[in-house]
PDB file of C-alpha atoms and ligand atoms in Angstrom:
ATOM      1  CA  UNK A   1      81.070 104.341 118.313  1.00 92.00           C
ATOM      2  CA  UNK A   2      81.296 104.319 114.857  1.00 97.00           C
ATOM      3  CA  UNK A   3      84.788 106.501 114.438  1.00 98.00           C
ATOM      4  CA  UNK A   4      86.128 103.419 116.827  1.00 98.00           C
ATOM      5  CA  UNK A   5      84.318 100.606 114.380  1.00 98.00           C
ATOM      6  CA  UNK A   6      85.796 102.430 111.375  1.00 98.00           C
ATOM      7  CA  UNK A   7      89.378 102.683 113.166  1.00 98.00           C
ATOM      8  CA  UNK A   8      88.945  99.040 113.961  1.00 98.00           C
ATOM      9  CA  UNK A   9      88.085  98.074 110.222  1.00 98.00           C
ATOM     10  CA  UNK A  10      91.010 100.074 108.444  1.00 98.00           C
ATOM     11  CA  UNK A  11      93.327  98.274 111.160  1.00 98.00           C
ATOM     12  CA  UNK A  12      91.606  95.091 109.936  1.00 98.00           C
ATOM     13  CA  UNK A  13      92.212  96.048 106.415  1.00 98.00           C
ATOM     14  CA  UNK A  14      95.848  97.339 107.147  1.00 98.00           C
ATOM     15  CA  UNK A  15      96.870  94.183 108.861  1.00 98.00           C
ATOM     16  CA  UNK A  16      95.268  92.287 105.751  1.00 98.00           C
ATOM     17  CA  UNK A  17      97.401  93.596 103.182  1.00 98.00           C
ATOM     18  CA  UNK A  18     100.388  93.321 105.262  1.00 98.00           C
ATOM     19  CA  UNK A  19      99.713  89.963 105.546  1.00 98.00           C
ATOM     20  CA  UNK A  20      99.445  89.988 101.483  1.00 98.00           C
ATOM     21  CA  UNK A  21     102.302  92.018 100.846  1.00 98.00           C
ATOM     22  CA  UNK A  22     100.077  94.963  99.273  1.00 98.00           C
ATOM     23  CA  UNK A  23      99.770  98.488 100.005  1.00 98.00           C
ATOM     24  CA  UNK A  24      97.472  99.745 102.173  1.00 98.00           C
ATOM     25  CA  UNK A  25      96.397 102.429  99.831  1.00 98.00           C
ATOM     26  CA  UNK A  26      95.333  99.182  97.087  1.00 98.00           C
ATOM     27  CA  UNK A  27      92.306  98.724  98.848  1.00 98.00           C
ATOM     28  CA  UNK A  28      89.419 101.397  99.181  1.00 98.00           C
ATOM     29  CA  UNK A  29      86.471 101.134 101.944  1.00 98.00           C
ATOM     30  CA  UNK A  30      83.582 101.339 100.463  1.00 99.00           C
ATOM     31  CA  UNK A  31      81.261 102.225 103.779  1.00 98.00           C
ATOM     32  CA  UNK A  32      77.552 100.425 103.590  1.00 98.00           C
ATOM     33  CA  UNK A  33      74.740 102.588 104.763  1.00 98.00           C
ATOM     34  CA  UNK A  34      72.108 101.328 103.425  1.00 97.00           C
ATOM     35  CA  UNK A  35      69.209 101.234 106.696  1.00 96.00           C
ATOM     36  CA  UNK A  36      71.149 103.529 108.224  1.00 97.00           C
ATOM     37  CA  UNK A  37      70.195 107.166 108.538  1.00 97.00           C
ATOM     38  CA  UNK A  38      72.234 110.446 107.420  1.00 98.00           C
ATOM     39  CA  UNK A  39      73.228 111.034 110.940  1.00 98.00           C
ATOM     40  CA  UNK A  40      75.148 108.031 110.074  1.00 98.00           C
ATOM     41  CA  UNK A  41      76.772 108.903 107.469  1.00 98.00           C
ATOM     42  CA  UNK A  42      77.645 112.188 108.879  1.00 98.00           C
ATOM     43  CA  UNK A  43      79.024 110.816 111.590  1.00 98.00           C
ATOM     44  CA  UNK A  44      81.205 108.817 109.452  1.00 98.00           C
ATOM     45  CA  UNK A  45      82.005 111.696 107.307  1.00 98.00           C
ATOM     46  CA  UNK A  46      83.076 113.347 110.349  1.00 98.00           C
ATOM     47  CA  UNK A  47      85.634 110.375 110.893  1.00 98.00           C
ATOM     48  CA  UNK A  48      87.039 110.921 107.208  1.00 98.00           C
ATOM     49  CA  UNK A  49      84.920 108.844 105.166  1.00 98.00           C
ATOM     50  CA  UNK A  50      83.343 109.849 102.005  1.00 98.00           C
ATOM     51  CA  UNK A  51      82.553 106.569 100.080  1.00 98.00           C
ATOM     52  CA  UNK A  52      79.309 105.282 100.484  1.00 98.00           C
ATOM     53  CA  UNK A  53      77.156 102.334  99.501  1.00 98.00           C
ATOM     54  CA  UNK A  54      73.344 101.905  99.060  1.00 98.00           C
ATOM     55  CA  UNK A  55      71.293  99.280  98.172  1.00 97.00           C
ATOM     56  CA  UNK A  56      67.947 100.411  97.384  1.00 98.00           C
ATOM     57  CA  UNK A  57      67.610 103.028  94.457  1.00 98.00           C
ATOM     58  CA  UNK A  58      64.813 104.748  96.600  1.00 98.00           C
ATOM     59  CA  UNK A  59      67.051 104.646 100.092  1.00 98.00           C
ATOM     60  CA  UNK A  60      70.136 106.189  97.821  1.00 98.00           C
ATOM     61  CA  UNK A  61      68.528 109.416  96.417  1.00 98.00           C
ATOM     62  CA  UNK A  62      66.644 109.997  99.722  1.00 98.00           C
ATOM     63  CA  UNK A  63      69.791 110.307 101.641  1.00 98.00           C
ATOM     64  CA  UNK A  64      72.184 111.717  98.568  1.00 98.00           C
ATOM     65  CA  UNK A  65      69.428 114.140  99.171  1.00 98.00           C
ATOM     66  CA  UNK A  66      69.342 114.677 103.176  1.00 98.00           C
ATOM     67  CA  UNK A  67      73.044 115.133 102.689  1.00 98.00           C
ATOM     68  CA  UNK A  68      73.443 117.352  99.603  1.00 98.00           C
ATOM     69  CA  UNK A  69      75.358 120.277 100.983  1.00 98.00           C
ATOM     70  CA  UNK A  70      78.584 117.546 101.186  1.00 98.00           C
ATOM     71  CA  UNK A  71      77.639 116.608  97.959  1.00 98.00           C
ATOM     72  CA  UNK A  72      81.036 117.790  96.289  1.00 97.00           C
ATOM     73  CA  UNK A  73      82.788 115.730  98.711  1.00 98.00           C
ATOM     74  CA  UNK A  74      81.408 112.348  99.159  1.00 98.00           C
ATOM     75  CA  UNK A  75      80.986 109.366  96.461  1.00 98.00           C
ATOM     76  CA  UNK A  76      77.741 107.555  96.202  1.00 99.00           C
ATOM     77  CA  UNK A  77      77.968 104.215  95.229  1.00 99.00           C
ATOM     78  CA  UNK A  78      75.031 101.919  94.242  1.00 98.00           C
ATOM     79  CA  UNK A  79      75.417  98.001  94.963  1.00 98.00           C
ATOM     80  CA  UNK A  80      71.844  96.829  95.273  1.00 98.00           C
ATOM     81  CA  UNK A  81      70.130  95.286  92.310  1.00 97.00           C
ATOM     82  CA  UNK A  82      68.795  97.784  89.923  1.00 97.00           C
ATOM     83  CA  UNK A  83      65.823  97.550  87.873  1.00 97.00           C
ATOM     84  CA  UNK A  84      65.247  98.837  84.195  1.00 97.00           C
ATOM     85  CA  UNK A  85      62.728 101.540  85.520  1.00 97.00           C
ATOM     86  CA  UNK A  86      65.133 102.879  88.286  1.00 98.00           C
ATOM     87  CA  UNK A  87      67.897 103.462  86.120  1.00 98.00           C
ATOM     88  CA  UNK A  88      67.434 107.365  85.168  1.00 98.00           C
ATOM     89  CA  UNK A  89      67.532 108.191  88.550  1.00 98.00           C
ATOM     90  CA  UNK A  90      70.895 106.468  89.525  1.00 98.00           C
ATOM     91  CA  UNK A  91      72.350 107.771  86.466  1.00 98.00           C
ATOM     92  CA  UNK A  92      71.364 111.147  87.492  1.00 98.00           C
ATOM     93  CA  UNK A  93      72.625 110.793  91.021  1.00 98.00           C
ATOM     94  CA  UNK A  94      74.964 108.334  91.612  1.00 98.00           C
ATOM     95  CA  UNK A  95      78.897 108.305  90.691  1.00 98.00           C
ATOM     96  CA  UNK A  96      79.169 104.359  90.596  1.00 99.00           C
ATOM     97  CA  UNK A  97      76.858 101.384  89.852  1.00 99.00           C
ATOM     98  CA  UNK A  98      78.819  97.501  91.121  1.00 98.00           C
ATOM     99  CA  UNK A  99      75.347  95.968  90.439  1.00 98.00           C
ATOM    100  CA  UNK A 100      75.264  96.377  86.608  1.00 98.00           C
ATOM    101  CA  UNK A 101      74.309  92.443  85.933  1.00 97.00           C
ATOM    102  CA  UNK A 102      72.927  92.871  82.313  1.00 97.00           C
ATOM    103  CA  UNK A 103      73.736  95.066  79.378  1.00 98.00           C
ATOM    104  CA  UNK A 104      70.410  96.130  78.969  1.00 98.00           C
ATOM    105  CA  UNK A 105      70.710  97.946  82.253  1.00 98.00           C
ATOM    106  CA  UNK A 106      74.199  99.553  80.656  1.00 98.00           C
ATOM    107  CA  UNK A 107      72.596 100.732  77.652  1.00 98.00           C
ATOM    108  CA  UNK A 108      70.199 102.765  79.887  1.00 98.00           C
ATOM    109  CA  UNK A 109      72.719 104.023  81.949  1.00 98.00           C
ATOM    110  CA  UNK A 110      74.703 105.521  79.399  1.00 98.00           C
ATOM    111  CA  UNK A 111      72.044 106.680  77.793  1.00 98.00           C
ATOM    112  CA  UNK A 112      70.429 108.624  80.814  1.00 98.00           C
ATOM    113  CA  UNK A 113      74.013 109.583  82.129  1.00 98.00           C
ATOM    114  CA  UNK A 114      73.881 113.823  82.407  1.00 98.00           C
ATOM    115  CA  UNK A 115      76.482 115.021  79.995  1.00 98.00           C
ATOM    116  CA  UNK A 116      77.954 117.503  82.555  1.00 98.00           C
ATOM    117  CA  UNK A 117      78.552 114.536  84.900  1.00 98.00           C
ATOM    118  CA  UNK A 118      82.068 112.386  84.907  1.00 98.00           C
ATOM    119  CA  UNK A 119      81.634 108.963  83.436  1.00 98.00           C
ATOM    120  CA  UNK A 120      79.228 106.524  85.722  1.00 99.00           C
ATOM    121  CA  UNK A 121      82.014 104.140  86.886  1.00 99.00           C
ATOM    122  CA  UNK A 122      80.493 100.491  86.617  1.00 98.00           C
ATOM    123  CA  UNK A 123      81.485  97.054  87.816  1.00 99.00           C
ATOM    124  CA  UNK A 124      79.901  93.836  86.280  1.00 98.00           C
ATOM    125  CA  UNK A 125      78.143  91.845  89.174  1.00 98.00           C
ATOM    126  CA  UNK A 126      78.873  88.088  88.929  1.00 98.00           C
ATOM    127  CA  UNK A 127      77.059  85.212  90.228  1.00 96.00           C
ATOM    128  CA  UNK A 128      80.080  83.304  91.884  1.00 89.00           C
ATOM    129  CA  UNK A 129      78.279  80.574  93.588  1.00 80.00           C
ATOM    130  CA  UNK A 130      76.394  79.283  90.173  1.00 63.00           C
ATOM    131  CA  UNK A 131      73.658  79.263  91.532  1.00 69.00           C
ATOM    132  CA  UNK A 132      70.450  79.961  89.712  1.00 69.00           C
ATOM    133  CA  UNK A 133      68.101  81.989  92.119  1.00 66.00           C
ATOM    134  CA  UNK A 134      71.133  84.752  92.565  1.00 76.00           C
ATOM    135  CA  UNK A 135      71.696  87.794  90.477  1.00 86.00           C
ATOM    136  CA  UNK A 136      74.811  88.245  88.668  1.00 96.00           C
ATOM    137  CA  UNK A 137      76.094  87.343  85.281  1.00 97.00           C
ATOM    138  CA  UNK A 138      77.284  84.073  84.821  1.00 96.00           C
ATOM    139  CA  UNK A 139      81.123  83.946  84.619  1.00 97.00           C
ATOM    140  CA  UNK A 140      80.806  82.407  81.351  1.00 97.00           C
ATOM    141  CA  UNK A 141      78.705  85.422  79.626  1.00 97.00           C
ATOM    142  CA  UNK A 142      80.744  88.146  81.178  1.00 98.00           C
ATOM    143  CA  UNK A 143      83.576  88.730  78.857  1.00 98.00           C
ATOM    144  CA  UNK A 144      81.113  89.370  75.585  1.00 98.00           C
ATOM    145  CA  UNK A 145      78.784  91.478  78.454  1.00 98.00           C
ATOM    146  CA  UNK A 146      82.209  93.340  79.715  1.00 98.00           C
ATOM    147  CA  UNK A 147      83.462  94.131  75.830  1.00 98.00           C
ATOM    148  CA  UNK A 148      79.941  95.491  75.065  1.00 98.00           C
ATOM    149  CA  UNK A 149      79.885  97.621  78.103  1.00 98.00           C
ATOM    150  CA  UNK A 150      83.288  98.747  78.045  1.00 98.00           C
ATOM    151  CA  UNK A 151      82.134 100.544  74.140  1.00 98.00           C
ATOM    152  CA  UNK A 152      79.247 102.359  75.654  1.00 98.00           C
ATOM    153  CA  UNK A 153      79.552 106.054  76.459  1.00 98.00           C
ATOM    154  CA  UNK A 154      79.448 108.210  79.550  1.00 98.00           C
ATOM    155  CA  UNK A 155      79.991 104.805  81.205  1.00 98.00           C
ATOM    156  CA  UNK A 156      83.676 103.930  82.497  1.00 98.00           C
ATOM    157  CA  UNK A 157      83.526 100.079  83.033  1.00 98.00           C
ATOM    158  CA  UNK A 158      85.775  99.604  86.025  1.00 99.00           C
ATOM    159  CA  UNK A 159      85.352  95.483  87.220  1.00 98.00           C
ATOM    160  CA  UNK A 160      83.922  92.898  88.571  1.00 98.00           C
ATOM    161  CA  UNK A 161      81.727  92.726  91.672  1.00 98.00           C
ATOM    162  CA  UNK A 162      80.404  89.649  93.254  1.00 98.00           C
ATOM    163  CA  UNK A 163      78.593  88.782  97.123  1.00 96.00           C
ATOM    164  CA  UNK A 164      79.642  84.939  97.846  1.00 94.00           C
ATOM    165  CA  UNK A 165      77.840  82.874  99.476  1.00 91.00           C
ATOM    166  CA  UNK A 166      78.658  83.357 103.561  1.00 91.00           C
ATOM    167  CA  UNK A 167      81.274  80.498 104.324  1.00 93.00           C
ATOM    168  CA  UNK A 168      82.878  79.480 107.359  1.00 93.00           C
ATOM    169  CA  UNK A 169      86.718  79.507 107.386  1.00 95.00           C
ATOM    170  CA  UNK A 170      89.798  81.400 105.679  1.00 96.00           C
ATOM    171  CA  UNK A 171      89.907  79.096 102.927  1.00 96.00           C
ATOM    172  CA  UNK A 172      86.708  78.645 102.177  1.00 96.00           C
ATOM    173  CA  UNK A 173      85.904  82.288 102.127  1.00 96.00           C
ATOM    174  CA  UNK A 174      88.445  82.697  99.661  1.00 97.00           C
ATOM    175  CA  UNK A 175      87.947  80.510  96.986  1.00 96.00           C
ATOM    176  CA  UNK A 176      85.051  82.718  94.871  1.00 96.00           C
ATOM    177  CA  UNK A 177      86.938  85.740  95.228  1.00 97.00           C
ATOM    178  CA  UNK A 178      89.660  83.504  93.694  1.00 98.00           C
ATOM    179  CA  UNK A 179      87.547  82.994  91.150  1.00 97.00           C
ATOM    180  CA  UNK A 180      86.235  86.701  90.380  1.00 98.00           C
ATOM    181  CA  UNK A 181      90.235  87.498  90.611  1.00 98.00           C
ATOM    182  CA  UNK A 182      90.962  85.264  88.031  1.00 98.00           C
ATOM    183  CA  UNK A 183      88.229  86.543  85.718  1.00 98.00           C
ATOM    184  CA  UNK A 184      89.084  89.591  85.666  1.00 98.00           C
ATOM    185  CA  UNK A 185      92.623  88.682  85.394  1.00 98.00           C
ATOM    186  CA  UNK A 186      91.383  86.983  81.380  1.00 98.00           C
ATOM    187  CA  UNK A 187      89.347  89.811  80.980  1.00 98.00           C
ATOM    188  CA  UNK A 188      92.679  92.060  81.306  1.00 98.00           C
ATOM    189  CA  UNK A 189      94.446  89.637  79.135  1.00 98.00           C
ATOM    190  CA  UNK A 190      91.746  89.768  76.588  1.00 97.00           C
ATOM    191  CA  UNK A 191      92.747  93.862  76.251  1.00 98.00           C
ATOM    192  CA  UNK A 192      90.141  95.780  78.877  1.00 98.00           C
ATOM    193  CA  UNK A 193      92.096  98.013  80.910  1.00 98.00           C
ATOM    194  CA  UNK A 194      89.692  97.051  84.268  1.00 98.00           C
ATOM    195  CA  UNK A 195      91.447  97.952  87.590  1.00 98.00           C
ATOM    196  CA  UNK A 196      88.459  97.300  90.356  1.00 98.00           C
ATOM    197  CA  UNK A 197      87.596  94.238  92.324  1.00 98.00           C
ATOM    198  CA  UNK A 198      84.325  94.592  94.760  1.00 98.00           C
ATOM    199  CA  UNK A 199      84.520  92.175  96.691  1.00 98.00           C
ATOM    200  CA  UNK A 200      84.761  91.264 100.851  1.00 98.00           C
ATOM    201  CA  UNK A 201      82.194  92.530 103.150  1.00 98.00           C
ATOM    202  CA  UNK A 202      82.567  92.649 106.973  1.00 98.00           C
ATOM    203  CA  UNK A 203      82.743  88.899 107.277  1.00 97.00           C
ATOM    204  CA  UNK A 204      85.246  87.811 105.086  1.00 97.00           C
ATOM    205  CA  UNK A 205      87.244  91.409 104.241  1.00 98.00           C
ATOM    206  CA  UNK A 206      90.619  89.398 104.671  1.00 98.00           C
ATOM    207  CA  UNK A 207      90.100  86.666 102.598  1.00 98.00           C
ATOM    208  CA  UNK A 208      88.939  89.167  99.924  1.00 98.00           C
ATOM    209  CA  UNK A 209      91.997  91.231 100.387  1.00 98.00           C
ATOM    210  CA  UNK A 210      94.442  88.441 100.073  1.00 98.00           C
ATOM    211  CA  UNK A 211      92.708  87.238  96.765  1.00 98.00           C
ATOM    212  CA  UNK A 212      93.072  91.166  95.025  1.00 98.00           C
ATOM    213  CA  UNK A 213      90.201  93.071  96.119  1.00 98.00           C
ATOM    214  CA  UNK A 214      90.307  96.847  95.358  1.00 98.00           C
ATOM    215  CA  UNK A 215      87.189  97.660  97.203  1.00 99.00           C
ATOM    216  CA  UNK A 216      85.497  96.137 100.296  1.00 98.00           C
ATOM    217  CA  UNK A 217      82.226  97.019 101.119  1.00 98.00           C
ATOM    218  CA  UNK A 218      82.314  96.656 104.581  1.00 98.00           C
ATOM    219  CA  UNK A 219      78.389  97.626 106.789  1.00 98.00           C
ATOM    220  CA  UNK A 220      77.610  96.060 109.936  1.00 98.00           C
ATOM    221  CA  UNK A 221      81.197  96.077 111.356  1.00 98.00           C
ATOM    222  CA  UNK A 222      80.758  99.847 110.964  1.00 98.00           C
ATOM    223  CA  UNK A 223      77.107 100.831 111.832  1.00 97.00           C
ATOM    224  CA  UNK A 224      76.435  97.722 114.008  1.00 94.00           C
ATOM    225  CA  UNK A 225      73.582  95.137 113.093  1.00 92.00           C
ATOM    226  CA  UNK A 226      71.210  96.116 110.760  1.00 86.00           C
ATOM    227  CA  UNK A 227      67.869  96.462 111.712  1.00 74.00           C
ATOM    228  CA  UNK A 228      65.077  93.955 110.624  1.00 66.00           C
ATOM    229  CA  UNK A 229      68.094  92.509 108.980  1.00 52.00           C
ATOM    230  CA  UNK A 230      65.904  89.785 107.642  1.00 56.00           C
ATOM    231  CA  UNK A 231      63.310  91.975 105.608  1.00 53.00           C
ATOM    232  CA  UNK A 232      66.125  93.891 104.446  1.00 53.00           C
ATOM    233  CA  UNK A 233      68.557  91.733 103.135  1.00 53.00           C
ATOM    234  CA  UNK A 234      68.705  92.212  99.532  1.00 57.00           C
ATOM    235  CA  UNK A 235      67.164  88.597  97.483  1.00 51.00           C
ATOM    236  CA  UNK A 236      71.012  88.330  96.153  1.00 49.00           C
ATOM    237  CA  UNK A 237      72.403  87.816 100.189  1.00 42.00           C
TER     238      UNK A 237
HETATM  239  C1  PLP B   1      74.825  94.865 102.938  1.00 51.74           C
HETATM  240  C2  PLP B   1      75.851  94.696 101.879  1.00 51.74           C
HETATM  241  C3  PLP B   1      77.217  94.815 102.176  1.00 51.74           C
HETATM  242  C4  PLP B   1      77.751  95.014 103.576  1.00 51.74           C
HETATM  243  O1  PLP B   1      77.558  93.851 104.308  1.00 51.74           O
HETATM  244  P1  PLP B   1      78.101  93.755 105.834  1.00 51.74           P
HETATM  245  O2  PLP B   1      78.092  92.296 106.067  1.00 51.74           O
HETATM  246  O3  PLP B   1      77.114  94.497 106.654  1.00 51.74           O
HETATM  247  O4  PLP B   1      79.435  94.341 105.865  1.00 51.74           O
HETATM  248  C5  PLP B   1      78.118  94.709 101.134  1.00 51.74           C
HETATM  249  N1  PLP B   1      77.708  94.502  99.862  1.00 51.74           N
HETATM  250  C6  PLP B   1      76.411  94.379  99.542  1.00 51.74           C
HETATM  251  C7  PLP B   1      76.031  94.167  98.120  1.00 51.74           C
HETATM  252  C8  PLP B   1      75.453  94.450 100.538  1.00 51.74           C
HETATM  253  O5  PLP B   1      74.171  94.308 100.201  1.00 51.74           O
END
């Protein structure tokens, strides 16, 4: 079931950029396993995936540790928000963080980042919707927060990340990834070579594909409904 859920997203993500005029190979699935076990994620392995998302620090190393002899060949990717006193950990184990939302959590990163490990790739999360109770840099404080992160060592600042508000609708899904497409697009033009825009999840994949996403993170449409979804959404959903 889920090698024909992940063969049914890529076609959803091929047809996408067709429909956008972009390569197929633009746009990288990022596969979301967080409440799902490693039988999961072998399973997906087994279907040719080997980017994965988390969203609890705790979750992550757990199952980056149930699943450490593919280690080599798989790519652990934190998107859940990340506390000051989880940070060692996720520098020590994971090879990107999209949920980087203050420099204060950068400067600990690179800090902590294991010398004999490749750059931790980071994305800047921004709060799209403006509204207060979310996490997420406010567009107007990211370029100073992007310039200072992008100077920091063993950290490779990639983009901009950013989990709109569900909407109903082609256009109205696309509107904040507009929006995080265009800020990156004057943080480029400011001089930071950034290349990666997080953005679409299963619901709204195409709309973030036609406004310049580079990575979807794409769960439920893979693994099926998550369970307890309520007591597990993360606050920022
Ligand atoms: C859960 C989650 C996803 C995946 O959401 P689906 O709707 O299940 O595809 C993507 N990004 C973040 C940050 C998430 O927490």
């Amino acid at each position: 079931m889920i090698a024909d859920n992940l063969q049914q997203v890529h076609e959803r993500v091929a047809r996408a950029c067709a429909q956008a005029t972009r390569p197929v190979r633009s746009v990288t699935l990022l596969v979301v396993s967080k409440t799902f076990g490693a039988a999961s994620v072998r399973e997906a392995v087994a279907a040719g995936e080997h980017r994965f998302g988390e969203n609890y620090v705790q979750e992550g190393v757990d199952k980056i540790a149930a699943l450490a002899d593919l280690r080599a060949q798989l790519e652990w990717h934190l998107i859940g928000p990340l506390q000051s006193n989880k940070t060692r950990v996720v520098a020590e184990q994971f090879d990107w963080v999209h949920s980087v939302d203050r420099l204060k959590i950068a400067q600990r990163l690179s800090a902590q980042r294991p010398a004999h490990l490749a750059p931790l790739q980071v994305c800047l999360q921004v709060n799209t919707s403006s509204e207060p109770s979310k996490s997420g840099l406010r567009p107007g404080d990211v370029p100073e927060v992007a310039r200072a992160v992008a100077a920091l060592p063993r950290l490779a600042l990639r983009g901009l990340m950013a989990i709109p508000e569900p909407a109903a609708g082609f256009e109205a899904q696309r509107a904040p990834h507009r929006a995080l497409r265009e800020l990156l697009g004057s943080l480029q033009a400011q001089g930071l070579a950034l290349d990666t825009l997080s953005m679409g999840m299963s619901a709204d994949l195409e709309a973030a594909i036609a406004e310049g996403a580079t990575i979807v993170r794409i769960g439920s449409a893979i693994f099926g409904a998550r369970p307890t979804a309520d007591s597990l959404k993360p606050s920022v959903a």
